[in-house]
Coordinates of N, CA, C and O in Angstrom, one line a residue:
X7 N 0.8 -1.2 0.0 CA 0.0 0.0 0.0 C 0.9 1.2 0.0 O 2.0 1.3 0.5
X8 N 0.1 2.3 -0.8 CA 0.9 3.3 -0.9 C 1.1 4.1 0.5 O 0.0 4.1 1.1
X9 N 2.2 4.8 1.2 CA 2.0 5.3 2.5 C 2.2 6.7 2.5 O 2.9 7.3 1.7
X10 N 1.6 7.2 3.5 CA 1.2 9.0 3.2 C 2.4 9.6 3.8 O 2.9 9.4 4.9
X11 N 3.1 10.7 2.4 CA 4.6 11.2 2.8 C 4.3 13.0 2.6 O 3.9 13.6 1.6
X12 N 4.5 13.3 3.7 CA 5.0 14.6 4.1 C 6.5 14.7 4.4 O 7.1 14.1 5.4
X13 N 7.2 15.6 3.4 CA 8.3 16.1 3.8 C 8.6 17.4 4.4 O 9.7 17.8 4.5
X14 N 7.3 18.1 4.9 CA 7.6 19.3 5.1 C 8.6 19.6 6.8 O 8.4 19.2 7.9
X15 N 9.6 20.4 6.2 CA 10.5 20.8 7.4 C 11.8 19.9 7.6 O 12.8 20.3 8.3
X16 N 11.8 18.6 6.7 CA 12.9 17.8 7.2 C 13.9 18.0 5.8 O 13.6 18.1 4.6
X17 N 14.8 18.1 6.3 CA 16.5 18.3 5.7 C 16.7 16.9 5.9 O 16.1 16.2 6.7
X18 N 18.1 16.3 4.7 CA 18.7 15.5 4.8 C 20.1 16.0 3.8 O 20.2 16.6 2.7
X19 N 21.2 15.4 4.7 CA 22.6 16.2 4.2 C 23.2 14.7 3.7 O 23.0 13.7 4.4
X20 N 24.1 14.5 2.5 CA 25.1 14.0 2.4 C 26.5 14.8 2.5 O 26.6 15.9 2.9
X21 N 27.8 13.7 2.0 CA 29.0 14.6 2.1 C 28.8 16.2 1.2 O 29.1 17.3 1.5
X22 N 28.0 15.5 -0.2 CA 27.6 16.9 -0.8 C 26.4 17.4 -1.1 O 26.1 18.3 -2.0
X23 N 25.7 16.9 -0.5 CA 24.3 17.2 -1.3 C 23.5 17.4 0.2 O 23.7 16.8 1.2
X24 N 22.4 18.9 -0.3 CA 21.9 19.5 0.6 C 20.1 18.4 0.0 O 20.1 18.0 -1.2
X25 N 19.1 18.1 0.6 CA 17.8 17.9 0.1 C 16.8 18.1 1.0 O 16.7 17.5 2.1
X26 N 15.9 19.2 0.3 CA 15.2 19.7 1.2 C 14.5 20.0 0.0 O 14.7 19.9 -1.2
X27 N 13.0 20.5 1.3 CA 11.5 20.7 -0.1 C 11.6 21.7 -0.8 O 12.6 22.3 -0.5
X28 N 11.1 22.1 -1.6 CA 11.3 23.1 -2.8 C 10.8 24.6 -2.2 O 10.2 24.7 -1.1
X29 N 11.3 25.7 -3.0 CA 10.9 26.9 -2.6 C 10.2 27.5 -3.6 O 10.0 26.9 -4.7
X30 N 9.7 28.5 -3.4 CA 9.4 29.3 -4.6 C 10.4 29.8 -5.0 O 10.7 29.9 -6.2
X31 N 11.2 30.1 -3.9 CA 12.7 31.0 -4.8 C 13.5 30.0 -6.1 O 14.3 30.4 -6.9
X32 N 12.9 28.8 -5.9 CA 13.5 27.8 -6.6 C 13.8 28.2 -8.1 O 14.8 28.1 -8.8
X33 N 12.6 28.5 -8.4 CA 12.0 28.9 -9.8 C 13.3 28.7 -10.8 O 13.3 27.8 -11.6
X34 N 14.4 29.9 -10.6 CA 15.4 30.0 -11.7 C 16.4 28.6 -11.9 O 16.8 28.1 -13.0
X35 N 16.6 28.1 -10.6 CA 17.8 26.9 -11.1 C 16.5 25.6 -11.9 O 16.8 24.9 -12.9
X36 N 15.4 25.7 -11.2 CA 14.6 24.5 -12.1 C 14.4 24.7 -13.4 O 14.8 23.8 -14.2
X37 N 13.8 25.9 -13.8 CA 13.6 26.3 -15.3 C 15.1 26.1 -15.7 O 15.1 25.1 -16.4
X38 N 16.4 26.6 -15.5 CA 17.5 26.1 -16.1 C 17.8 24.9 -16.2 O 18.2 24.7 -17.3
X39 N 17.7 24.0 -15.6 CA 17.7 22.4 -15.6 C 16.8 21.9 -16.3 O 17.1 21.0 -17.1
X40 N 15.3 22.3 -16.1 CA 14.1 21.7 -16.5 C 13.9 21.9 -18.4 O 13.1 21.3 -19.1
X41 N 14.8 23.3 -19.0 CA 14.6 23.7 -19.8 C 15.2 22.9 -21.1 O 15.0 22.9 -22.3
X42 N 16.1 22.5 -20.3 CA 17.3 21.5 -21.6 C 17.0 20.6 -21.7 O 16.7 19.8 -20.8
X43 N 17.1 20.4 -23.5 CA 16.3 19.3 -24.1 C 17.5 18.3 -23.4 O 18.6 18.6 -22.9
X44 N 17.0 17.1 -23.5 CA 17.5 15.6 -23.2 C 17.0 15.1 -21.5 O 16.7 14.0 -21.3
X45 N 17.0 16.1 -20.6 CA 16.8 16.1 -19.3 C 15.1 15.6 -19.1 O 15.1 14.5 -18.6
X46 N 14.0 16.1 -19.2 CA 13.3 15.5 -18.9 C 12.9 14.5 -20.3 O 11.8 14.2 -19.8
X47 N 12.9 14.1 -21.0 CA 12.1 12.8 -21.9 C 12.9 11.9 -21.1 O 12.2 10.9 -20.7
X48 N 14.2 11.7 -20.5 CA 14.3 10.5 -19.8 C 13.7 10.1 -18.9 O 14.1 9.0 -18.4
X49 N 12.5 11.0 -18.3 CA 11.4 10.9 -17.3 C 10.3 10.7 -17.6 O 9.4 10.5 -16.9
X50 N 10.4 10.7 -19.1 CA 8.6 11.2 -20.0 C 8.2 12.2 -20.1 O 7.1 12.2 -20.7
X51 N 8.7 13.7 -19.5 CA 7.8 15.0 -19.8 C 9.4 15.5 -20.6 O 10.6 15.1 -20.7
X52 N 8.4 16.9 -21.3 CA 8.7 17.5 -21.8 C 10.0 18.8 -21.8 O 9.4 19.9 -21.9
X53 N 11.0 18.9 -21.7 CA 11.6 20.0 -21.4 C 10.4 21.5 -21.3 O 9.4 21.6 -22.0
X54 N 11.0 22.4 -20.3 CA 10.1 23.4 -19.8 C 10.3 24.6 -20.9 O 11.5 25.1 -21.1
X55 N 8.9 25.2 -21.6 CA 9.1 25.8 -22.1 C 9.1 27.8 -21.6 O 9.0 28.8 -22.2
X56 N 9.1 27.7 -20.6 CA 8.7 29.0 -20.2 C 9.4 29.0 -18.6 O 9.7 27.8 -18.3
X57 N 9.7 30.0 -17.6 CA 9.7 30.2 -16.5 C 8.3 29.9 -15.8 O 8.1 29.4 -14.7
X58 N 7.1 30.4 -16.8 CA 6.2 30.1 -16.0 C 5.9 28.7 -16.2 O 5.0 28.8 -15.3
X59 N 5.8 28.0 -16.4 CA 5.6 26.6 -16.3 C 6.5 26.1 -15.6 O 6.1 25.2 -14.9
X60 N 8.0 26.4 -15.4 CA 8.6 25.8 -14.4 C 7.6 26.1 -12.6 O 7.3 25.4 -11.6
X61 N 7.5 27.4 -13.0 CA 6.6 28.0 -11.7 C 5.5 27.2 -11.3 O 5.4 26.9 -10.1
X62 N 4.4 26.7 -12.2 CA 3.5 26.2 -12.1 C 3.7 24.7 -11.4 O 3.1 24.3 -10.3
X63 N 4.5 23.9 -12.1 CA 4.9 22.5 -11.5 C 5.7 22.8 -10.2 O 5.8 21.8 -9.5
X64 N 6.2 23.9 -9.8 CA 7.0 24.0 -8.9 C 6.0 24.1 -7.9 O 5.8 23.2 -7.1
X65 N 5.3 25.6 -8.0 CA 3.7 25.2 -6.8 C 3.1 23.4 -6.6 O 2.6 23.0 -5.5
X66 N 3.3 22.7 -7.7 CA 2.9 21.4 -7.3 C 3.6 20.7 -6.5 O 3.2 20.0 -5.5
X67 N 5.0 20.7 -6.8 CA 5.8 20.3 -5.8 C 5.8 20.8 -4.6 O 5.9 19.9 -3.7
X68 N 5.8 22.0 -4.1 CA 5.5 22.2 -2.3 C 4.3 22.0 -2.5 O 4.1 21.0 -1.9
X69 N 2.8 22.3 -3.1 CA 1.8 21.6 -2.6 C 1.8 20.2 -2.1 O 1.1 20.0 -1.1
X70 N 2.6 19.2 -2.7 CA 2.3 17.7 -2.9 C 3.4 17.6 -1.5 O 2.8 16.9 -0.6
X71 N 4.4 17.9 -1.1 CA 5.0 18.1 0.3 C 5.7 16.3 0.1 O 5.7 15.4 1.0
X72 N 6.1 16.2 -1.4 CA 6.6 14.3 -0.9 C 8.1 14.6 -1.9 O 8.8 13.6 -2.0
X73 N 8.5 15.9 -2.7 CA 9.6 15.8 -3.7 C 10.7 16.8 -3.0 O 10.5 18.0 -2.7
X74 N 11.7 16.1 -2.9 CA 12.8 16.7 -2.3 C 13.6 17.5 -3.4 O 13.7 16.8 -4.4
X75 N 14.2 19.0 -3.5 CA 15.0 19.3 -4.2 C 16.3 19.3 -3.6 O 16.6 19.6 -2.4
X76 N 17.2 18.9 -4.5 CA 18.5 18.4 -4.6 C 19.8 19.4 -5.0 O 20.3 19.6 -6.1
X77 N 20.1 19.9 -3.7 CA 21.0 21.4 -3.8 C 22.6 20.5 -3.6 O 22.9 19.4 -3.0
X78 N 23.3 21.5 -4.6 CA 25.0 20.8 -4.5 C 25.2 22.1 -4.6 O 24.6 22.9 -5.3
X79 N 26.3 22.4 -3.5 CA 27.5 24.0 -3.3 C 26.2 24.6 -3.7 O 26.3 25.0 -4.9
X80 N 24.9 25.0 -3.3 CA 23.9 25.9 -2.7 C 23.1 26.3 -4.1 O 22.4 27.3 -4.2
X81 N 23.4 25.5 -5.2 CA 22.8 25.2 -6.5 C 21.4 24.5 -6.4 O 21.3 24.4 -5.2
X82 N 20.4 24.1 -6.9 CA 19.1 24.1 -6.7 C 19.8 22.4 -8.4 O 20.2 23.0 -9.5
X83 N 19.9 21.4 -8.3 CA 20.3 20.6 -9.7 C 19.5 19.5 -9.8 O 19.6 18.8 -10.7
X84 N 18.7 19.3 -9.0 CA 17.3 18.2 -9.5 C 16.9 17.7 -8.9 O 17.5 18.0 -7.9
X85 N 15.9 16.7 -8.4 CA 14.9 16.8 -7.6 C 14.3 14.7 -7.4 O 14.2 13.9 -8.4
X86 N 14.2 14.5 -6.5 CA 13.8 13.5 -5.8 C 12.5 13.4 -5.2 O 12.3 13.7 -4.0
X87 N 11.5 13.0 -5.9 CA 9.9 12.4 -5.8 C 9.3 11.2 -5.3 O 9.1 10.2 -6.0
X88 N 8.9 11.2 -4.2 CA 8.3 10.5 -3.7 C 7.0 9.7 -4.0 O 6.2 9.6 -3.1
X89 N 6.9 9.0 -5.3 CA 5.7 9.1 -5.7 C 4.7 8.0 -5.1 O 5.2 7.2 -4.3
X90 N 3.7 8.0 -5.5 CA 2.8 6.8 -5.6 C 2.7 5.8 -6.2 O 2.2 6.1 -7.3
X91 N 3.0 4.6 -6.2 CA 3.1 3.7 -7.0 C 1.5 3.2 -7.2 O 0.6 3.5 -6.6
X92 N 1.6 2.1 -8.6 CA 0.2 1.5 -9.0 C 0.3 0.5 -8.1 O 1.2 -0.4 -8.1
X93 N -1.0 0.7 -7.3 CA -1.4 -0.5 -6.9 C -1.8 -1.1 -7.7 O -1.2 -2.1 -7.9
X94 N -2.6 -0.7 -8.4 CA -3.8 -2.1 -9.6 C -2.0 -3.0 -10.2 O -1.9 -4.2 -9.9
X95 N -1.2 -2.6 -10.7 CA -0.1 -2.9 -11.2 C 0.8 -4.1 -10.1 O 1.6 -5.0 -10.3
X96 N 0.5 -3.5 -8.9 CA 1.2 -4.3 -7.9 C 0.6 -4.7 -6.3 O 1.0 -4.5 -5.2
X97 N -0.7 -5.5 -7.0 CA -1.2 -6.1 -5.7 C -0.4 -6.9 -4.8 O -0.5 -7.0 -3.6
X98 N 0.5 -7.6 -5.8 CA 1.1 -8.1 -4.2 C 1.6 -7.7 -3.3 O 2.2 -8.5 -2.6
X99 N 1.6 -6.7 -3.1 CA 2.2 -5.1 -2.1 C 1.0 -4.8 -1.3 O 1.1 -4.0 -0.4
X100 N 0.0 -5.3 -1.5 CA -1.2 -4.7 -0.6 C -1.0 -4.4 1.2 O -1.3 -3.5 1.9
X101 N -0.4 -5.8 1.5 CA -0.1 -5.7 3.0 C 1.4 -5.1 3.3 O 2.0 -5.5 4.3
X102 N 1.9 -4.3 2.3 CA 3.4 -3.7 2.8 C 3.3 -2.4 2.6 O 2.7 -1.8 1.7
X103 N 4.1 -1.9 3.6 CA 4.6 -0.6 3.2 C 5.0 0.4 1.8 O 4.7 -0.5 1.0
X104 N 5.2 1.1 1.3 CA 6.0 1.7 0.2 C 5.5 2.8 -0.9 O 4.3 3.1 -1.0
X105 N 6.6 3.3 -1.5 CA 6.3 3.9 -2.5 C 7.2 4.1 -3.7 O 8.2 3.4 -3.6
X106 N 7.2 4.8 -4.6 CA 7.8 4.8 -5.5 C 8.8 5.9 -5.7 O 8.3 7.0 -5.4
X107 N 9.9 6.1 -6.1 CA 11.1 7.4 -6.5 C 11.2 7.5 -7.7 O 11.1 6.4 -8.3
X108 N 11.3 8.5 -8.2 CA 11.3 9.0 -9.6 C 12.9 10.1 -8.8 O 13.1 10.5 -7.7
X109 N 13.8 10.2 -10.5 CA 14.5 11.3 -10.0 C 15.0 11.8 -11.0 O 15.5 11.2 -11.9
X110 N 15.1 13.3 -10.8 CA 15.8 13.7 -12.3 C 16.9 15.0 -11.5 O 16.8 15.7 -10.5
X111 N 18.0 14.9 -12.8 CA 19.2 15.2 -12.5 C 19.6 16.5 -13.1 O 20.2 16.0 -14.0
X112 N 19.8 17.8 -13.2 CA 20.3 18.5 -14.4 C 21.7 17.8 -15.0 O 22.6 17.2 -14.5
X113 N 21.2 18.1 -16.7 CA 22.6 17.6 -17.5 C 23.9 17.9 -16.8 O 24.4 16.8 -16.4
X114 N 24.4 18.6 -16.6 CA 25.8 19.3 -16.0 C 26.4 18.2 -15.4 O 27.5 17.9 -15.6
X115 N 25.4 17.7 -14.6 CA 26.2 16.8 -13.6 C 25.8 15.4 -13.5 O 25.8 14.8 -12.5
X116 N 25.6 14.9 -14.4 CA 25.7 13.4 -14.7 C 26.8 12.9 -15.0 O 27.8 13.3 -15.7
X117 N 26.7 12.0 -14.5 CA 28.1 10.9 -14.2 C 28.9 11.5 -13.0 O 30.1 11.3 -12.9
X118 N 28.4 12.1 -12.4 CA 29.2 12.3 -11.5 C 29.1 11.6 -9.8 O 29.8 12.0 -8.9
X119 N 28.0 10.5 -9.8 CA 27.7 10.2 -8.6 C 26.8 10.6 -7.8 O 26.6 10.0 -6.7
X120 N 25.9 12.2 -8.3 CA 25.3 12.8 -7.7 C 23.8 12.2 -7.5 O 23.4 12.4 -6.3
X121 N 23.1 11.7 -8.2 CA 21.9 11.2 -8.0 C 21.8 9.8 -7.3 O 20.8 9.5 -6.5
X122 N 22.7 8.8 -7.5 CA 23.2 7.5 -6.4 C 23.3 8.0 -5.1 O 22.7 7.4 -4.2
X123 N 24.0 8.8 -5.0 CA 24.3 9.8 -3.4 C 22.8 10.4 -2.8 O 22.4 10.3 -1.7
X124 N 22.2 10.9 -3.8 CA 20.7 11.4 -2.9 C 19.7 10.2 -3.1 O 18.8 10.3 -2.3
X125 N 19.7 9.7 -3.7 CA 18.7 8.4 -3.9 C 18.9 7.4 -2.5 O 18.1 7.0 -1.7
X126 N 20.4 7.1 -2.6 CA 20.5 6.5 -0.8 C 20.4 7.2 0.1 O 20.5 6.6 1.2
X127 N 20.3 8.2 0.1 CA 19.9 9.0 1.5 C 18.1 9.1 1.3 O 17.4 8.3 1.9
X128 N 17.8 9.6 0.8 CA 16.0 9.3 0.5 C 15.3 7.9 0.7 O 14.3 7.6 1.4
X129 N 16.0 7.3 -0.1 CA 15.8 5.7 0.6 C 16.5 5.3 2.6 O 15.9 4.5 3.3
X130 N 17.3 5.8 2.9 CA 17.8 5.5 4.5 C 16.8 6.5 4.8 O 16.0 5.9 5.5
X131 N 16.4 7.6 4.8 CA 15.2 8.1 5.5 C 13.8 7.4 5.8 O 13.2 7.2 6.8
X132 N 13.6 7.1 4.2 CA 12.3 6.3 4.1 C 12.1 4.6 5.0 O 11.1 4.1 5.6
X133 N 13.6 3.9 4.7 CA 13.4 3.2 5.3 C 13.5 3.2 6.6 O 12.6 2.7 7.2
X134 N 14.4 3.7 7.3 CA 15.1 3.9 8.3 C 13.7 4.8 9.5 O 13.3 4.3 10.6
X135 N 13.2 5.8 8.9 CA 12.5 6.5 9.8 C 11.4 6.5 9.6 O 10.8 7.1 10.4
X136 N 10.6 6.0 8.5 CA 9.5 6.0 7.9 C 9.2 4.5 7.9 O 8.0 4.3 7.7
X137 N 10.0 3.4 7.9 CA 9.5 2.2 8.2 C 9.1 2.2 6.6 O 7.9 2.4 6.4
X138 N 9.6 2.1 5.9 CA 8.5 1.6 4.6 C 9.5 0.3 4.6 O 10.5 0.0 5.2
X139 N 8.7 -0.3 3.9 CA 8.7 -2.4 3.6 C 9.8 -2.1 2.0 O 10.8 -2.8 1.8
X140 N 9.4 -1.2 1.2 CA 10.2 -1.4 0.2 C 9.9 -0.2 -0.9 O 8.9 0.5 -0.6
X141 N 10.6 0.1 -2.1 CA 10.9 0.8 -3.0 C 10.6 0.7 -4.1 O 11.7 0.6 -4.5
X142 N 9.9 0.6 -5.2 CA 10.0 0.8 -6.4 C 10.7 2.0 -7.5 O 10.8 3.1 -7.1
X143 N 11.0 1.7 -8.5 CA 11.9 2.7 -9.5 C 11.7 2.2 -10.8 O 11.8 1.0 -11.0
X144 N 11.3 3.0 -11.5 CA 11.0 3.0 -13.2 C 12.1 3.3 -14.4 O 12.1 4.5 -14.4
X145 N 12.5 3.1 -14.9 CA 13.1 3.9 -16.2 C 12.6 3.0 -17.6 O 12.2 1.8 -17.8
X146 N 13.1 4.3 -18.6 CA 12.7 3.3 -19.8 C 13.5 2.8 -20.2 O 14.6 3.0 -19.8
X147 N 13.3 1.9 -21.1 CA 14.2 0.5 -21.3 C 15.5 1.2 -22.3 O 16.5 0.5 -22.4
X148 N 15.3 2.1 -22.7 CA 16.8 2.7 -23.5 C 17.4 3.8 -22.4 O 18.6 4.2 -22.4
X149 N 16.7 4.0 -21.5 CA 17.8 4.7 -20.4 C 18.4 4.1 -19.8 O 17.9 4.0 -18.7
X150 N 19.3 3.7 -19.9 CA 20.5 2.8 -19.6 C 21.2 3.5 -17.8 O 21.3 2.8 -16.7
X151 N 21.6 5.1 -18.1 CA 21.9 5.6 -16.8 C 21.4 5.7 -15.6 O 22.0 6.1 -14.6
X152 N 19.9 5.5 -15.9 CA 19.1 5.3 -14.8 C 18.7 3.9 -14.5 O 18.2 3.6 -13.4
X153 N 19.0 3.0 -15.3 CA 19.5 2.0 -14.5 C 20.4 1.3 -13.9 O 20.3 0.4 -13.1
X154 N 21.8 2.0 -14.4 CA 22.7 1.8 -13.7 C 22.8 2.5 -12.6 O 23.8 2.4 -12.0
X155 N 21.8 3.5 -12.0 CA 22.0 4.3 -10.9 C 20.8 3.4 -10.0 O 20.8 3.4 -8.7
X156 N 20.0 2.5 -10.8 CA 19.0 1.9 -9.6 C 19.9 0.7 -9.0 O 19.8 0.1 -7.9
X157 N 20.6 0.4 -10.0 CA 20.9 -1.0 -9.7 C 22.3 -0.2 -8.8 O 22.9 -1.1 -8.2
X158 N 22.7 1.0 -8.5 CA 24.1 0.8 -7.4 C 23.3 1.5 -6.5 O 23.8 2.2 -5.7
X159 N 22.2 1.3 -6.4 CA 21.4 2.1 -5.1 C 21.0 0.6 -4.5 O 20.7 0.6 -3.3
X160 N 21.1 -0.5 -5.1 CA 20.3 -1.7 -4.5 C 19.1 -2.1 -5.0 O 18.4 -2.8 -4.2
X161 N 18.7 -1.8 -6.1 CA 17.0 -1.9 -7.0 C 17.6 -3.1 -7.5 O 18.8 -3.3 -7.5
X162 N 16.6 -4.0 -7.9 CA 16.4 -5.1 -8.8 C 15.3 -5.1 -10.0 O 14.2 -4.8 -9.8
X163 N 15.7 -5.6 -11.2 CA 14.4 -5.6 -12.1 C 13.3 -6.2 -11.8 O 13.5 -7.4 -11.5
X164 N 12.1 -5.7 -11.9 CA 11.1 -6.7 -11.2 C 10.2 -7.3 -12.1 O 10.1 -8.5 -12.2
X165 N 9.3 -6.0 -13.0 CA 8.3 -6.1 -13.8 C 8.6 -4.8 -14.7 O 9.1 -3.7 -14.4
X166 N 8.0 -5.5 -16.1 CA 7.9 -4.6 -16.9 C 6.6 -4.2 -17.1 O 5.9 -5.1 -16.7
X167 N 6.0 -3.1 -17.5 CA 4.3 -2.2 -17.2 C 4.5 -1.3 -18.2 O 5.6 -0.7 -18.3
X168 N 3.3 -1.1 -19.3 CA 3.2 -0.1 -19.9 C 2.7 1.2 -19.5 O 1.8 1.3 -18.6
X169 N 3.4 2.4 -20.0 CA 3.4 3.7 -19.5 C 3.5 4.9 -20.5 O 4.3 5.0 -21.4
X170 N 2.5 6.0 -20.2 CA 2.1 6.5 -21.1 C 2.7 7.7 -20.6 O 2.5 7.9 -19.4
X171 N 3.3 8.4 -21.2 CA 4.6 9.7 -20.7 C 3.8 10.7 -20.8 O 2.8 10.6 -21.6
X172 N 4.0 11.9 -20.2 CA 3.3 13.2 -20.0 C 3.6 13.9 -21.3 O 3.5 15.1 -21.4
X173 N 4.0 13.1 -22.5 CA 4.0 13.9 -23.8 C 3.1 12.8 -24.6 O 3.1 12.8 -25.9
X174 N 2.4 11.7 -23.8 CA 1.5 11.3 -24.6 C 1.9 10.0 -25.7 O 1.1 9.5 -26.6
X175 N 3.3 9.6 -25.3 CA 3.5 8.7 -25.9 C 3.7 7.5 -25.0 O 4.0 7.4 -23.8
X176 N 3.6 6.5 -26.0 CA 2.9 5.3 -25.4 C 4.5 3.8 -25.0 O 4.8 3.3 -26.1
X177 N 5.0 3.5 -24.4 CA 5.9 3.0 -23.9 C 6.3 1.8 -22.4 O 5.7 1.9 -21.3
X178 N 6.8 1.3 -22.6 CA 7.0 0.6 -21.1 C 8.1 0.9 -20.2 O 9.0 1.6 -20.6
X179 N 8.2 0.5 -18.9 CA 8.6 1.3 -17.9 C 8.9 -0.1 -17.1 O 8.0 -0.9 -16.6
X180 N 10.6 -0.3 -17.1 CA 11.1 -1.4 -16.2 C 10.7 -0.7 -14.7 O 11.0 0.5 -14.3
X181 N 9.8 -1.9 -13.9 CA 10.0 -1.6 -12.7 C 11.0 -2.5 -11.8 O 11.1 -3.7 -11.9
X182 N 11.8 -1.7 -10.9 CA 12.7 -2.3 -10.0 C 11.9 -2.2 -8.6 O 10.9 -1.6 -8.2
X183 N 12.4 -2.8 -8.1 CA 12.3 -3.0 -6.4 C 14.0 -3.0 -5.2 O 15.0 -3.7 -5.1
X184 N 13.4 -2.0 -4.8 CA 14.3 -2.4 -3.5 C 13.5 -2.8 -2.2 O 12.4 -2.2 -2.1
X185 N 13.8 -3.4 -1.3 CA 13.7 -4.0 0.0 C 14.0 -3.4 0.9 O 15.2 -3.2 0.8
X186 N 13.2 -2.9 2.3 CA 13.9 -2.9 3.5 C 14.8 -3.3 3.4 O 14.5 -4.4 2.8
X187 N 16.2 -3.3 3.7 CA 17.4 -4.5 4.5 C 17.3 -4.6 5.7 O 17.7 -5.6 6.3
X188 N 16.7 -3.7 6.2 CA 16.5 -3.6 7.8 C 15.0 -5.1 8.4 O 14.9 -5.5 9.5
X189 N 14.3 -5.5 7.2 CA 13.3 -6.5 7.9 C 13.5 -7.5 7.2 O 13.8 -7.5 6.0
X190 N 13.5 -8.6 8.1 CA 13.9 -10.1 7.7 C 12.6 -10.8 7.0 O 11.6 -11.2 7.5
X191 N 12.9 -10.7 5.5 CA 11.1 -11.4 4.6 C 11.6 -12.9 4.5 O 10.9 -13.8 4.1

């Protein structure tokens, strides 16, 4: 079952990475990240055509109070979502804990270790202080770097599911799982 996540007020620090909930001040580093092509289709939406549309999804993000933004040296570079996964897709999860992570990175800094680094801290919160039973994680089957980032976070391939991207096109979406390590199944 999906479990109800409020992040409002909590911080989490790695060696480099600041994550904490989004601001309005946010607006400018997201529209810069959010605006370059290649960065979001590997998520399924669209690169951002305007400041104000970065604005608008940005109000959704502190409404929704479950997506962490992802500051390096006091940079605002992409963001960590706590989503809801499909139950209809994954009944066998009904009596567990969990939810789903989505995460996207600005170009600049890929390959550099930075989204493995906030992905295991998001996951040690969730498990660790939030008790969730376990994790799911999506990418598409030609995003290669996001699966090498689920698989050094501890994800496994689970199920493949079709998925229809926020530009409307029609595709499937490897799901992974990770586990508590902390409960003995």
């Amino acid at each position: 079952m999906n479990v109800h996540i409020d992040i409002s007020g909590i911080e989490l620090r790695t060696d480099r990475l600041l994550l904490r909930p989004w601001r309005e001040s946010d607006v400018d580093d997201f529209f810069a990240y959010a605006s370059v092509d290649g960065v979001g289709q590997m998520a399924g939406w669209a690169p951002h055509k305007s400041k104000e549309e970065s604005a608008q999804i940005l109000k959704r993000f502190i409404e929704g109070k479950k997506t962490f933004a992802v500051v390096h040296k006091g940079k605002l570079i992409g963001s960590v979502g706590i989503e809801k996964y499909n139950e209809e897709e994954f009944p066998e999860f009904q009596e567990l804990r969990g939810r789903e992570l989505g995460a996207v990175l600005a170009k600049d800094y890929w390959g550099q270790g930075i989204m493995p680094e906030a992905l295991m801290e998001v996951m040690r919160y969730l498990f660790e202080e939030l008790d969730l039973d376990f994790l799911l994680a999506g990418h598409f089957p030609e995003n290669i770097q996001s699966a090498r980032m689920q698989e050094k976070c501890g994800f496994v391939p689970y199920k493949e599911v079709p998925y229809t991207t926020q530009m409307g096109t029609a595709t499937t979406s490897i799901m992974s799982i990770c586990m508590n390590p902390a409960k003995d199944r």
